[in-house]
CSV table of C-alpha atoms in Angstrom, one decimal:
chain,number,residue,atom,x,y,z
U,195,UNK,CA,-10.6,-21.9,-5.8
U,196,UNK,CA,-7.5,-22.0,-8.2
U,197,UNK,CA,-8.3,-20.5,-11.8
U,198,UNK,CA,-6.1,-20.9,-14.1
U,199,UNK,CA,-5.7,-19.6,-17.9
U,200,UNK,CA,-5.5,-21.9,-20.8
U,201,UNK,CA,-5.8,-20.2,-24.2
U,202,UNK,CA,-6.3,-23.4,-26.1
U,203,UNK,CA,-9.3,-24.3,-24.3
U,204,UNK,CA,-12.5,-25.4,-26.9
U,205,UNK,CA,-16.0,-25.4,-25.4
U,206,UNK,CA,-16.0,-29.4,-26.9
U,207,UNK,CA,-13.3,-30.2,-24.8
U,208,UNK,CA,-14.0,-33.0,-22.3
U,209,UNK,CA,-10.7,-33.2,-20.8
U,210,UNK,CA,-7.5,-30.7,-20.4
U,211,UNK,CA,-4.3,-30.9,-19.2
U,212,UNK,CA,-2.3,-27.8,-17.3
U,213,UNK,CA,1.5,-27.6,-18.6
U,214,UNK,CA,4.4,-25.5,-18.0
U,215,UNK,CA,4.0,-22.4,-15.7
U,216,UNK,CA,0.7,-23.7,-15.1
U,217,UNK,CA,2.1,-27.1,-13.6
U,218,UNK,CA,4.3,-25.6,-11.6
U,219,UNK,CA,1.7,-23.1,-10.3
U,220,UNK,CA,-0.3,-26.2,-9.7
U,221,UNK,CA,2.4,-27.7,-7.7
U,222,UNK,CA,2.5,-24.7,-5.8
U,223,UNK,CA,-1.0,-25.2,-4.5
U,224,UNK,CA,-0.5,-29.0,-3.7
U,225,UNK,CA,-4.0,-29.8,-5.8
U,226,UNK,CA,-4.5,-33.4,-5.7
U,227,UNK,CA,-6.7,-35.9,-7.3
U,228,UNK,CA,-10.5,-34.7,-6.5
U,229,UNK,CA,-10.1,-31.1,-6.4
U,230,UNK,CA,-12.4,-28.9,-7.8
U,231,UNK,CA,-10.4,-25.9,-10.2
U,232,UNK,CA,-11.4,-23.6,-12.5
U,233,UNK,CA,-9.9,-23.1,-15.9
U,234,UNK,CA,-10.5,-20.0,-17.9
U,235,UNK,CA,-9.5,-19.3,-21.8
U,236,UNK,CA,-9.1,-15.7,-21.0
U,237,UNK,CA,-12.0,-14.6,-23.1
U,238,UNK,CA,-14.7,-14.5,-20.9
U,239,UNK,CA,-15.7,-18.8,-20.4
U,240,UNK,CA,-14.8,-20.5,-17.3
U,241,UNK,CA,-14.6,-24.5,-17.3
U,242,UNK,CA,-15.5,-26.4,-14.4
U,243,UNK,CA,-13.1,-29.2,-13.6
U,244,UNK,CA,-11.7,-31.7,-11.6
U,245,UNK,CA,-8.1,-33.0,-10.9
U,246,UNK,CA,-8.2,-36.3,-12.4
U,247,UNK,CA,-3.9,-37.1,-12.1
U,248,UNK,CA,-0.9,-35.3,-11.2
U,249,UNK,CA,2.6,-36.1,-12.4
U,250,UNK,CA,5.5,-35.0,-13.0
U,251,UNK,CA,4.6,-31.5,-15.0
U,252,UNK,CA,1.4,-32.5,-16.0
U,253,UNK,CA,-1.9,-31.9,-14.1
U,254,UNK,CA,-5.1,-33.6,-16.1
U,255,UNK,CA,-8.5,-32.8,-15.2
U,256,UNK,CA,-11.8,-33.7,-16.2
U,257,UNK,CA,-14.5,-30.8,-17.6
U,258,UNK,CA,-17.9,-31.2,-15.8
U,259,UNK,CA,-19.3,-27.6,-17.2
U,260,UNK,CA,-18.8,-24.8,-18.4
U,261,UNK,CA,-19.9,-20.9,-17.9
U,262,UNK,CA,-19.6,-17.4,-18.6
U,263,UNK,CA,-17.2,-15.9,-16.4
U,264,UNK,CA,-19.4,-13.8,-13.2
U,265,UNK,CA,-16.2,-11.5,-12.9
U,266,UNK,CA,-16.4,-9.2,-16.1
U,267,UNK,CA,-17.8,-5.7,-15.6
U,268,UNK,CA,-20.3,-5.2,-17.8
U,269,UNK,CA,-18.4,-1.6,-19.2
U,270,UNK,CA,-15.9,-1.8,-21.0
U,271,UNK,CA,-13.2,0.7,-20.4
U,272,UNK,CA,-9.4,1.0,-21.8
U,273,UNK,CA,-7.3,2.6,-19.3
U,274,UNK,CA,-5.0,5.2,-21.5
U,275,UNK,CA,-1.8,6.2,-19.4
U,276,UNK,CA,1.0,8.5,-20.8
U,277,UNK,CA,4.6,6.7,-20.8
U,278,UNK,CA,5.6,7.0,-17.4
U,279,UNK,CA,8.6,5.6,-15.0
U,280,UNK,CA,8.4,1.4,-15.5
U,281,UNK,CA,7.2,0.7,-12.2
U,282,UNK,CA,4.4,3.2,-12.3
U,283,UNK,CA,2.7,2.2,-15.4
U,284,UNK,CA,3.4,-1.8,-14.2
U,285,UNK,CA,2.0,-0.7,-10.7
U,286,UNK,CA,-1.6,0.6,-12.9
U,287,UNK,CA,-1.2,-2.4,-15.2
U,288,UNK,CA,-1.7,-5.2,-12.1
U,289,UNK,CA,-4.6,-2.9,-10.4
U,290,UNK,CA,-6.4,-1.7,-13.3
U,291,UNK,CA,-6.5,-5.4,-13.9
U,292,UNK,CA,-7.5,-6.0,-10.6
U,293,UNK,CA,-9.9,-3.4,-11.0
U,294,UNK,CA,-11.8,-4.6,-14.5
U,295,UNK,CA,-10.1,-3.0,-16.9
U,296,UNK,CA,-10.9,-4.3,-20.3
U,297,UNK,CA,-7.5,-2.7,-21.9
U,298,UNK,CA,-4.6,-0.6,-20.7
U,299,UNK,CA,-2.4,1.5,-23.4
U,300,UNK,CA,-0.1,4.0,-22.8
U,301,UNK,CA,1.0,6.4,-25.6
U,302,UNK,CA,3.3,9.1,-25.9
U,303,UNK,CA,3.1,12.9,-25.3
U,304,UNK,CA,4.9,16.2,-24.5
U,305,UNK,CA,6.2,15.3,-20.7
U,306,UNK,CA,7.1,11.8,-21.3
U,307,UNK,CA,10.2,11.3,-19.8
U,308,UNK,CA,10.4,7.4,-20.2
U,309,UNK,CA,9.3,6.6,-24.1
U,310,UNK,CA,10.6,3.0,-24.9
U,311,UNK,CA,12.2,3.0,-28.3
U,312,UNK,CA,10.7,0.5,-31.0
U,313,UNK,CA,13.2,-2.6,-29.6
U,314,UNK,CA,13.2,-2.3,-25.8
U,315,UNK,CA,9.2,-1.6,-26.4
U,316,UNK,CA,8.2,-5.0,-27.9
U,317,UNK,CA,10.0,-6.6,-24.8
U,318,UNK,CA,8.2,-4.4,-22.6
U,319,UNK,CA,4.7,-5.4,-24.2
U,320,UNK,CA,5.4,-8.6,-23.4
U,321,UNK,CA,6.8,-8.4,-19.9
U,322,UNK,CA,3.2,-6.5,-19.7
U,323,UNK,CA,0.9,-8.7,-20.6
U,324,UNK,CA,2.4,-11.2,-18.2
U,325,UNK,CA,1.5,-8.8,-15.1
U,326,UNK,CA,-2.0,-8.4,-16.6
U,327,UNK,CA,-2.4,-11.9,-17.3
U,328,UNK,CA,-1.1,-12.8,-13.5
U,329,UNK,CA,-3.5,-10.4,-11.9
U,330,UNK,CA,-6.5,-11.4,-13.8
U,331,UNK,CA,-5.8,-14.6,-12.6
U,332,UNK,CA,-5.4,-13.7,-9.0
U,333,UNK,CA,-8.3,-11.8,-9.2
U,334,UNK,CA,-10.6,-14.3,-11.0
U,335,UNK,CA,-10.9,-12.6,-14.3
U,336,UNK,CA,-12.8,-14.3,-17.1
U,337,UNK,CA,-10.8,-12.1,-19.6
U,338,UNK,CA,-7.1,-11.1,-19.3
U,339,UNK,CA,-7.1,-7.7,-20.6
U,340,UNK,CA,-5.2,-6.7,-24.1
U,341,UNK,CA,-1.9,-4.1,-23.1
U,342,UNK,CA,-0.7,-2.0,-26.1
U,343,UNK,CA,1.1,1.3,-26.3
U,344,UNK,CA,0.1,3.4,-29.5
U,345,UNK,CA,2.7,5.6,-31.8
U,346,UNK,CA,1.6,9.0,-31.0
U,347,UNK,CA,-0.9,11.0,-28.7
U,348,UNK,CA,-3.1,11.8,-31.9
U,349,UNK,CA,-3.4,8.0,-32.1
U,350,UNK,CA,-4.8,7.6,-28.9
U,351,UNK,CA,-7.3,10.8,-29.2
U,352,UNK,CA,-8.4,9.2,-32.3
U,353,UNK,CA,-9.1,5.4,-30.5
U,354,UNK,CA,-10.4,7.1,-27.2
U,355,UNK,CA,-13.1,8.9,-29.2
U,356,UNK,CA,-14.6,6.0,-30.4
U,357,UNK,CA,-15.4,5.4,-26.8
U,358,UNK,CA,-19.0,6.1,-25.9
U,359,UNK,CA,-17.3,8.0,-22.6
U,360,UNK,CA,-14.0,9.1,-23.6
U,361,UNK,CA,-12.3,11.1,-20.8
U,362,UNK,CA,-8.9,12.9,-20.3
U,363,UNK,CA,-8.7,13.9,-16.5
U,364,UNK,CA,-6.7,17.3,-16.4
U,365,UNK,CA,-5.3,18.5,-13.3
U,366,UNK,CA,-6.3,22.4,-14.2
U,367,UNK,CA,-9.6,21.5,-15.2
U,368,UNK,CA,-11.7,22.2,-11.7
U,369,UNK,CA,-15.1,23.0,-13.0
U,370,UNK,CA,-16.4,19.9,-14.8
U,371,UNK,CA,-16.7,16.8,-12.9
U,372,UNK,CA,-16.3,13.5,-14.0
U,373,UNK,CA,-20.0,12.9,-12.4
U,374,UNK,CA,-21.4,14.8,-15.0
U,375,UNK,CA,-19.6,13.2,-17.9
U,376,UNK,CA,-20.9,10.0,-16.5
U,377,UNK,CA,-24.4,10.6,-15.9
U,378,UNK,CA,-25.1,11.8,-19.6
U,379,UNK,CA,-24.7,7.8,-19.6
U,380,UNK,CA,-25.5,5.0,-19.6
U,381,UNK,CA,-22.1,4.0,-21.4
U,382,UNK,CA,-21.2,0.4,-22.5
U,383,UNK,CA,-17.6,1.5,-23.2
U,384,UNK,CA,-15.4,4.3,-21.7
U,385,UNK,CA,-12.0,5.7,-21.9
U,386,UNK,CA,-10.3,7.0,-19.3
U,387,UNK,CA,-6.9,8.7,-20.2
U,388,UNK,CA,-4.2,9.9,-17.8
U,389,UNK,CA,-0.9,11.9,-17.7
U,390,UNK,CA,2.7,10.9,-16.9
U,391,UNK,CA,4.3,12.1,-14.2
U,392,UNK,CA,4.3,15.9,-15.4
U,393,UNK,CA,1.0,15.8,-16.8
U,394,UNK,CA,-0.7,17.1,-20.2
U,395,UNK,CA,0.2,20.4,-21.6
U,396,UNK,CA,-2.8,23.0,-22.6
U,397,UNK,CA,-2.4,22.1,-26.0
U,398,UNK,CA,-2.8,18.7,-25.5
U,399,UNK,CA,-5.5,19.1,-23.8
U,400,UNK,CA,-6.9,21.7,-26.4
U,401,UNK,CA,-7.0,18.9,-29.0
U,402,UNK,CA,-8.9,16.6,-26.9
U,403,UNK,CA,-11.1,18.8,-26.3
U,404,UNK,CA,-11.3,19.2,-30.0
U,405,UNK,CA,-11.9,15.7,-30.6
U,406,UNK,CA,-14.7,16.0,-28.8
U,407,UNK,CA,-13.1,14.4,-25.4
U,408,UNK,CA,-14.4,15.3,-22.5
U,409,UNK,CA,-12.4,17.1,-19.8
U,410,UNK,CA,-12.6,16.7,-16.3
U,411,UNK,CA,-11.5,17.0,-13.2
U,412,UNK,CA,-10.5,13.8,-10.8
U,413,UNK,CA,-10.9,16.6,-7.7
U,414,UNK,CA,-9.4,19.2,-5.7
U,415,UNK,CA,-6.2,17.3,-4.8
U,416,UNK,CA,-3.1,16.7,-7.3
U,417,UNK,CA,-3.1,12.8,-7.9
U,418,UNK,CA,0.1,10.4,-8.6
U,419,UNK,CA,0.3,9.8,-12.3
U,420,UNK,CA,-0.2,6.0,-11.1
U,421,UNK,CA,-2.9,6.9,-8.8
U,422,UNK,CA,-4.9,8.8,-11.2
U,423,UNK,CA,-5.8,6.3,-13.5
U,424,UNK,CA,-7.2,3.9,-10.6
U,425,UNK,CA,-9.1,6.1,-8.6
U,426,UNK,CA,-10.8,7.0,-12.2
U,427,UNK,CA,-11.3,3.8,-12.9
U,428,UNK,CA,-13.0,3.0,-9.3
U,429,UNK,CA,-15.0,5.5,-10.4
U,430,UNK,CA,-16.4,4.4,-13.4
U,431,UNK,CA,-17.3,0.9,-11.9
U,432,UNK,CA,-19.4,2.4,-9.0
U,433,UNK,CA,-21.3,4.4,-11.2
U,434,UNK,CA,-21.5,1.5,-13.5
U,435,UNK,CA,-23.1,-0.3,-10.7
U,436,UNK,CA,-20.3,-3.1,-10.1
U,437,UNK,CA,-20.2,-2.5,-6.5
L,205,UNK,CA,3.9,26.5,-6.7
L,206,UNK,CA,5.8,24.6,-3.7
L,207,UNK,CA,3.7,23.6,-0.6
L,208,UNK,CA,5.1,23.2,3.3
L,209,UNK,CA,3.8,22.0,6.5
L,210,UNK,CA,5.1,24.0,9.3
L,211,UNK,CA,3.2,23.5,13.0
L,212,UNK,CA,4.0,26.2,14.7
L,213,UNK,CA,1.9,29.0,12.3
L,214,UNK,CA,-0.6,31.3,14.6
L,215,UNK,CA,-3.3,33.2,12.2
L,216,UNK,CA,-1.4,36.6,13.5
L,217,UNK,CA,1.9,35.6,12.1
L,218,UNK,CA,3.5,38.5,9.3
L,219,UNK,CA,6.5,36.6,9.2
L,220,UNK,CA,7.3,32.9,9.0
L,221,UNK,CA,10.7,31.0,8.7
L,222,UNK,CA,11.3,27.7,6.9
L,223,UNK,CA,14.2,25.6,8.7
L,224,UNK,CA,14.9,21.7,8.9
L,225,UNK,CA,13.5,19.2,6.5
L,226,UNK,CA,11.5,22.1,4.8
L,227,UNK,CA,14.5,24.6,4.1
L,228,UNK,CA,16.1,21.2,2.5
L,229,UNK,CA,13.5,20.7,0.9
L,230,UNK,CA,13.5,24.9,-0.5
L,231,UNK,CA,17.0,24.3,-1.1
L,232,UNK,CA,16.3,21.6,-3.7
L,233,UNK,CA,13.8,23.3,-5.3
L,234,UNK,CA,16.1,26.6,-5.5
L,235,UNK,CA,13.8,29.2,-4.2
L,236,UNK,CA,14.5,32.6,-4.7
L,237,UNK,CA,13.6,35.8,-3.3
L,238,UNK,CA,10.4,37.4,-4.4
L,239,UNK,CA,9.4,33.8,-4.9
L,240,UNK,CA,5.5,32.4,-3.7
L,241,UNK,CA,5.0,29.6,-1.7
L,242,UNK,CA,2.1,27.9,-0.2
L,243,UNK,CA,3.0,27.7,4.1
L,244,UNK,CA,0.4,25.3,5.1
L,245,UNK,CA,-0.8,24.5,8.9
L,246,UNK,CA,-1.5,21.0,8.3
L,247,UNK,CA,-5.5,21.7,9.9
L,248,UNK,CA,-6.9,23.2,7.2
L,249,UNK,CA,-5.1,27.1,7.1
L,250,UNK,CA,-2.9,27.9,3.7
L,251,UNK,CA,-0.8,31.4,4.3
L,252,UNK,CA,0.5,32.3,1.0
L,253,UNK,CA,3.7,33.9,1.6
L,254,UNK,CA,6.4,35.3,-0.4
L,255,UNK,CA,10.2,34.4,0.2
L,256,UNK,CA,12.4,37.5,1.7
L,257,UNK,CA,15.6,36.1,2.4
L,258,UNK,CA,17.2,32.7,1.5
L,259,UNK,CA,20.2,32.0,3.6
L,260,UNK,CA,22.1,29.1,5.2
L,261,UNK,CA,19.4,26.7,6.0
L,262,UNK,CA,17.1,29.4,7.0
L,263,UNK,CA,14.0,30.9,4.2
L,264,UNK,CA,12.4,33.6,5.6
L,265,UNK,CA,9.2,34.6,4.3
L,266,UNK,CA,6.3,37.1,4.6
L,267,UNK,CA,3.0,36.4,5.0
L,268,UNK,CA,0.3,37.8,2.5
L,269,UNK,CA,-2.8,36.3,3.3
L,270,UNK,CA,-4.7,33.4,4.9
L,271,UNK,CA,-7.5,31.0,3.5
L,272,UNK,CA,-8.7,27.8,4.4
L,273,UNK,CA,-7.5,25.4,1.9
L,274,UNK,CA,-9.0,24.0,-0.8
L,275,UNK,CA,-8.4,20.9,-1.4
L,276,UNK,CA,-10.1,19.3,1.7
L,277,UNK,CA,-12.8,17.2,0.6
L,278,UNK,CA,-16.3,17.8,2.4
L,279,UNK,CA,-16.9,14.3,3.9
L,280,UNK,CA,-14.3,13.0,6.5
L,281,UNK,CA,-13.5,9.2,5.3
L,282,UNK,CA,-11.2,7.1,7.5
L,283,UNK,CA,-9.7,3.8,6.4
L,284,UNK,CA,-9.3,1.4,8.5
L,285,UNK,CA,-7.2,-1.5,7.2
L,286,UNK,CA,-6.3,-5.1,8.9
L,287,UNK,CA,-2.8,-5.5,9.5
L,288,UNK,CA,-0.6,-6.4,6.5
L,289,UNK,CA,2.5,-6.4,5.0
L,290,UNK,CA,4.0,-3.1,6.0
L,291,UNK,CA,4.7,-2.1,2.2
L,292,UNK,CA,1.1,-2.5,1.3
L,293,UNK,CA,-0.3,-0.5,4.2
L,294,UNK,CA,2.7,2.3,3.8
L,295,UNK,CA,1.2,2.2,0.1
L,296,UNK,CA,-2.3,2.5,1.3
L,297,UNK,CA,-1.1,5.5,3.6
L,298,UNK,CA,0.0,7.5,0.4
L,299,UNK,CA,-2.5,6.6,-2.0
L,300,UNK,CA,-5.2,7.1,0.7
L,301,UNK,CA,-3.8,10.3,1.6
L,302,UNK,CA,-4.0,11.9,-2.0
L,303,UNK,CA,-7.3,10.5,-2.5
L,304,UNK,CA,-8.4,12.9,0.3
L,305,UNK,CA,-8.9,10.1,3.6
L,306,UNK,CA,-9.0,12.3,6.7
L,307,UNK,CA,-7.8,9.7,8.7
L,308,UNK,CA,-5.7,6.0,7.7
L,309,UNK,CA,-6.3,3.4,10.7
L,310,UNK,CA,-4.6,-0.9,11.3
L,311,UNK,CA,-6.5,-3.1,13.3
L,312,UNK,CA,-5.5,-6.4,14.1
L,313,UNK,CA,-7.7,-9.4,13.1
L,314,UNK,CA,-7.7,-13.0,12.9
L,315,UNK,CA,-6.1,-13.7,9.6
L,316,UNK,CA,-3.2,-10.9,10.5
L,317,UNK,CA,0.1,-12.8,9.5
L,318,UNK,CA,2.0,-9.0,10.7
L,319,UNK,CA,1.1,-7.3,13.8
L,320,UNK,CA,3.9,-5.3,15.0
L,321,UNK,CA,4.6,-5.8,18.6
L,322,UNK,CA,4.3,-2.6,21.0
L,323,UNK,CA,7.5,-0.9,20.7
L,324,UNK,CA,8.4,-1.6,16.9
L,325,UNK,CA,4.8,-0.3,16.8
L,326,UNK,CA,5.4,3.2,18.0
L,327,UNK,CA,8.2,3.5,15.4
L,328,UNK,CA,6.3,2.4,12.7
L,329,UNK,CA,3.6,4.9,13.7
L,330,UNK,CA,6.6,7.5,13.6
L,331,UNK,CA,7.2,6.2,10.0
L,332,UNK,CA,3.9,6.4,8.6
L,333,UNK,CA,2.7,9.3,9.7
L,334,UNK,CA,6.0,11.3,7.8
L,335,UNK,CA,4.5,9.1,5.1
L,336,UNK,CA,1.2,11.0,5.5
L,337,UNK,CA,2.9,14.0,5.9
L,338,UNK,CA,5.0,14.1,2.7
L,339,UNK,CA,2.1,12.8,0.4
L,340,UNK,CA,-0.1,15.5,1.9
L,341,UNK,CA,2.3,18.3,0.7
L,342,UNK,CA,2.6,16.2,-2.8
L,343,UNK,CA,-1.1,16.8,-3.0
L,344,UNK,CA,-1.3,19.6,-2.0
L,345,UNK,CA,-3.7,19.0,0.9
L,346,UNK,CA,-4.8,21.1,4.1
L,347,UNK,CA,-4.4,18.3,6.4
L,348,UNK,CA,-2.1,15.7,7.1
L,349,UNK,CA,-4.2,12.9,7.9
L,350,UNK,CA,-3.6,10.9,11.3
L,351,UNK,CA,-2.4,7.4,11.0
L,352,UNK,CA,-3.6,5.5,13.9
L,353,UNK,CA,-3.3,1.7,15.1
L,354,UNK,CA,-5.7,0.3,17.1
L,355,UNK,CA,-5.6,-2.8,19.8
L,356,UNK,CA,-8.3,-5.1,18.6
L,357,UNK,CA,-10.8,-5.8,15.7
L,358,UNK,CA,-13.4,-4.9,18.5
L,359,UNK,CA,-11.8,-1.3,19.2
L,360,UNK,CA,-12.1,-0.9,15.3
L,361,UNK,CA,-15.8,-2.0,15.0
L,362,UNK,CA,-16.8,0.7,18.2
L,363,UNK,CA,-14.6,3.6,16.5
L,364,UNK,CA,-16.0,2.3,13.0
L,365,UNK,CA,-19.4,2.4,14.0
L,366,UNK,CA,-19.4,5.9,15.3
L,367,UNK,CA,-19.1,7.3,11.5
L,368,UNK,CA,-22.2,8.1,9.8
L,369,UNK,CA,-21.6,6.0,6.9
L,370,UNK,CA,-19.5,2.7,8.2
L,371,UNK,CA,-18.8,0.1,5.8
L,372,UNK,CA,-17.0,-3.3,5.8
L,373,UNK,CA,-16.0,-4.9,2.6
L,374,UNK,CA,-16.3,-8.5,2.7
L,375,UNK,CA,-15.1,-11.1,-0.5
L,376,UNK,CA,-18.0,-13.1,0.0
L,377,UNK,CA,-20.9,-10.7,-0.3
L,378,UNK,CA,-22.5,-10.9,-2.9
L,379,UNK,CA,-25.9,-8.4,-2.7
L,380,UNK,CA,-25.8,-6.0,-0.8
L,381,UNK,CA,-23.5,-3.0,-2.8
L,382,UNK,CA,-21.3,0.2,-1.8
L,383,UNK,CA,-23.6,1.8,-3.8
L,384,UNK,CA,-26.9,1.1,-2.1
L,385,UNK,CA,-25.1,2.2,1.1
L,386,UNK,CA,-24.2,5.4,-0.2
L,387,UNK,CA,-27.5,6.1,-1.6
L,388,UNK,CA,-29.2,6.3,1.9
L,389,UNK,CA,-26.8,9.6,2.9
L,390,UNK,CA,-25.5,12.3,2.1
L,391,UNK,CA,-23.2,11.3,5.3
L,392,UNK,CA,-20.8,13.8,6.7
L,393,UNK,CA,-18.5,11.2,7.9
L,394,UNK,CA,-17.4,7.6,6.8
L,395,UNK,CA,-15.4,4.5,8.1
L,396,UNK,CA,-14.2,2.3,4.8
L,397,UNK,CA,-13.0,-1.1,6.9
L,398,UNK,CA,-11.0,-3.5,4.9
L,399,UNK,CA,-8.8,-6.8,5.7
L,400,UNK,CA,-5.7,-7.9,5.2
L,401,UNK,CA,-3.9,-10.1,2.9
L,402,UNK,CA,-6.0,-13.7,4.2
L,403,UNK,CA,-9.2,-11.2,4.1
L,404,UNK,CA,-12.1,-11.3,6.9
L,405,UNK,CA,-13.7,-14.3,8.9
L,406,UNK,CA,-17.4,-14.6,8.5
L,407,UNK,CA,-17.1,-14.5,12.6
L,408,UNK,CA,-16.0,-11.2,12.4
L,409,UNK,CA,-18.6,-10.3,9.2
L,410,UNK,CA,-21.2,-10.9,12.2
L,411,UNK,CA,-19.8,-9.0,14.7
L,412,UNK,CA,-19.2,-6.2,12.5
L,413,UNK,CA,-23.0,-6.8,10.9
L,414,UNK,CA,-24.4,-7.4,14.8
L,415,UNK,CA,-23.5,-3.4,15.6
L,416,UNK,CA,-24.8,-2.0,12.8
L,417,UNK,CA,-22.3,-1.9,10.1
L,418,UNK,CA,-22.8,-1.9,6.3
L,419,UNK,CA,-21.3,-5.0,4.6
L,420,UNK,CA,-20.9,-4.4,1.6
L,421,UNK,CA,-19.3,-6.1,-1.9
L,422,UNK,CA,-16.8,-4.2,-3.7
L,423,UNK,CA,-17.5,-6.1,-7.2
L,424,UNK,CA,-17.0,-9.8,-8.5
L,425,UNK,CA,-13.4,-9.3,-9.1
L,426,UNK,CA,-11.2,-9.9,-5.9
L,427,UNK,CA,-9.2,-6.9,-4.8
L,428,UNK,CA,-5.7,-7.5,-3.2
L,429,UNK,CA,-5.9,-5.9,0.3
L,430,UNK,CA,-3.8,-2.8,-0.9
L,431,UNK,CA,-6.6,-1.8,-3.6
L,432,UNK,CA,-10.1,-2.6,-1.8
L,433,UNK,CA,-9.3,0.4,0.4
L,434,UNK,CA,-8.3,2.7,-2.5
L,435,UNK,CA,-10.9,1.2,-4.6
L,436,UNK,CA,-13.7,2.5,-1.6
L,437,UNK,CA,-12.2,5.3,-1.1
L,438,UNK,CA,-12.1,6.6,-5.1
L,439,UNK,CA,-15.3,5.6,-5.2
L,440,UNK,CA,-16.6,6.9,-2.1
L,441,UNK,CA,-15.2,10.6,-3.1
L,442,UNK,CA,-16.6,10.2,-6.5
L,443,UNK,CA,-20.2,9.6,-5.3
L,444,UNK,CA,-19.7,12.7,-2.8
L,445,UNK,CA,-19.4,14.9,-5.4
L,446,UNK,CA,-15.7,15.7,-5.0
L,447,UNK,CA,-14.9,14.9,-9.1
């Protein structure tokens, strides 16, 4: 069933209108009167609707009932990834959204090669948020994950440490497994931290450990920077009973 | 440490030579006399070597000792993916190799949009095998996963059914989780089957079930065809104790 995110929808609305990009998308799908569609507020509520009118650039809908979205995971997982080449971070935004991340955050660290300046960052964030919205729509999410960028490694650590299960994945860690960290749960929130192309420096890992974060391996194979967060997120969702 | 796959290496070899693509790669890395490198036979054995001579197009090595590769997972996982657009399957080959797949197999099914003919398939297989070799080298694998294509959906089911844990992931399955299938283990081999862009037809799922395969969900979010196999493989490696 077609699914649209609409920002301005209230629980009391009986009628809705799809405009702009949503209407263009509806046109591609050739929606007709009487067809059922789902409208989502992007905050966890779905509205089951029926198309009542299709005219130039506007699709009118009648709301039939509302429900909490059934596709949101129980665990709130934030994916923190060191600034990497744009295409890699964009790949992670799309896939992490599909896999159920609640938030996707870029942060600077010592071996980052591609740290955008303030001006280009604002533009990038806008673009990144659109990628998340589009992936949320396609994968049937009930919420659009927030995409953010933090100003420093320290700010990232501080924020991540507030999660019930904060984990920094380090390629030189051999002994401590993600399983051992997860088995201390159940947890309601997790922070999954992975590095940029060049990985983390030992000093950064020590900083994280000093703050009480779990330092874990993702196995004995070296994962690319865009593979590691998605591997960790898949494993977390599996362990949390999502599939 | 630099890592090279060499086909013609025997346990008794005391000296090795890197030629062709390996030598070109060594040149990029600016390898010098006395540097340590790892040579792998792609079948699970690593040879620790030291560079003894660098001359035009040839790198001479002295073998110091041999060891079983430490980066191979204990579980042999084959990823079966319905023929999809070329870039998606190539993405899966690269990432599944990093994540530890032992074999990556394409197969036809009813909703496949892109099934290559015999002639182009031979060329594609050659290209796909190179992608696997390159990803194996980068991720420090001890084996290069075999990339193959099967002639029919039935042939795929028959082969997959021979694994200790054969699972077909179906987006319309809601109740049966991958966790419940995995918890019946431990298993030494697994077959992870996912569909093409359009997913599986109900009849195909029934065929798989009749052969005794597990039909499982990957969660309530709709994963793209290139995300699903990597999500399943990550979860399997996690559950098998790899990280």
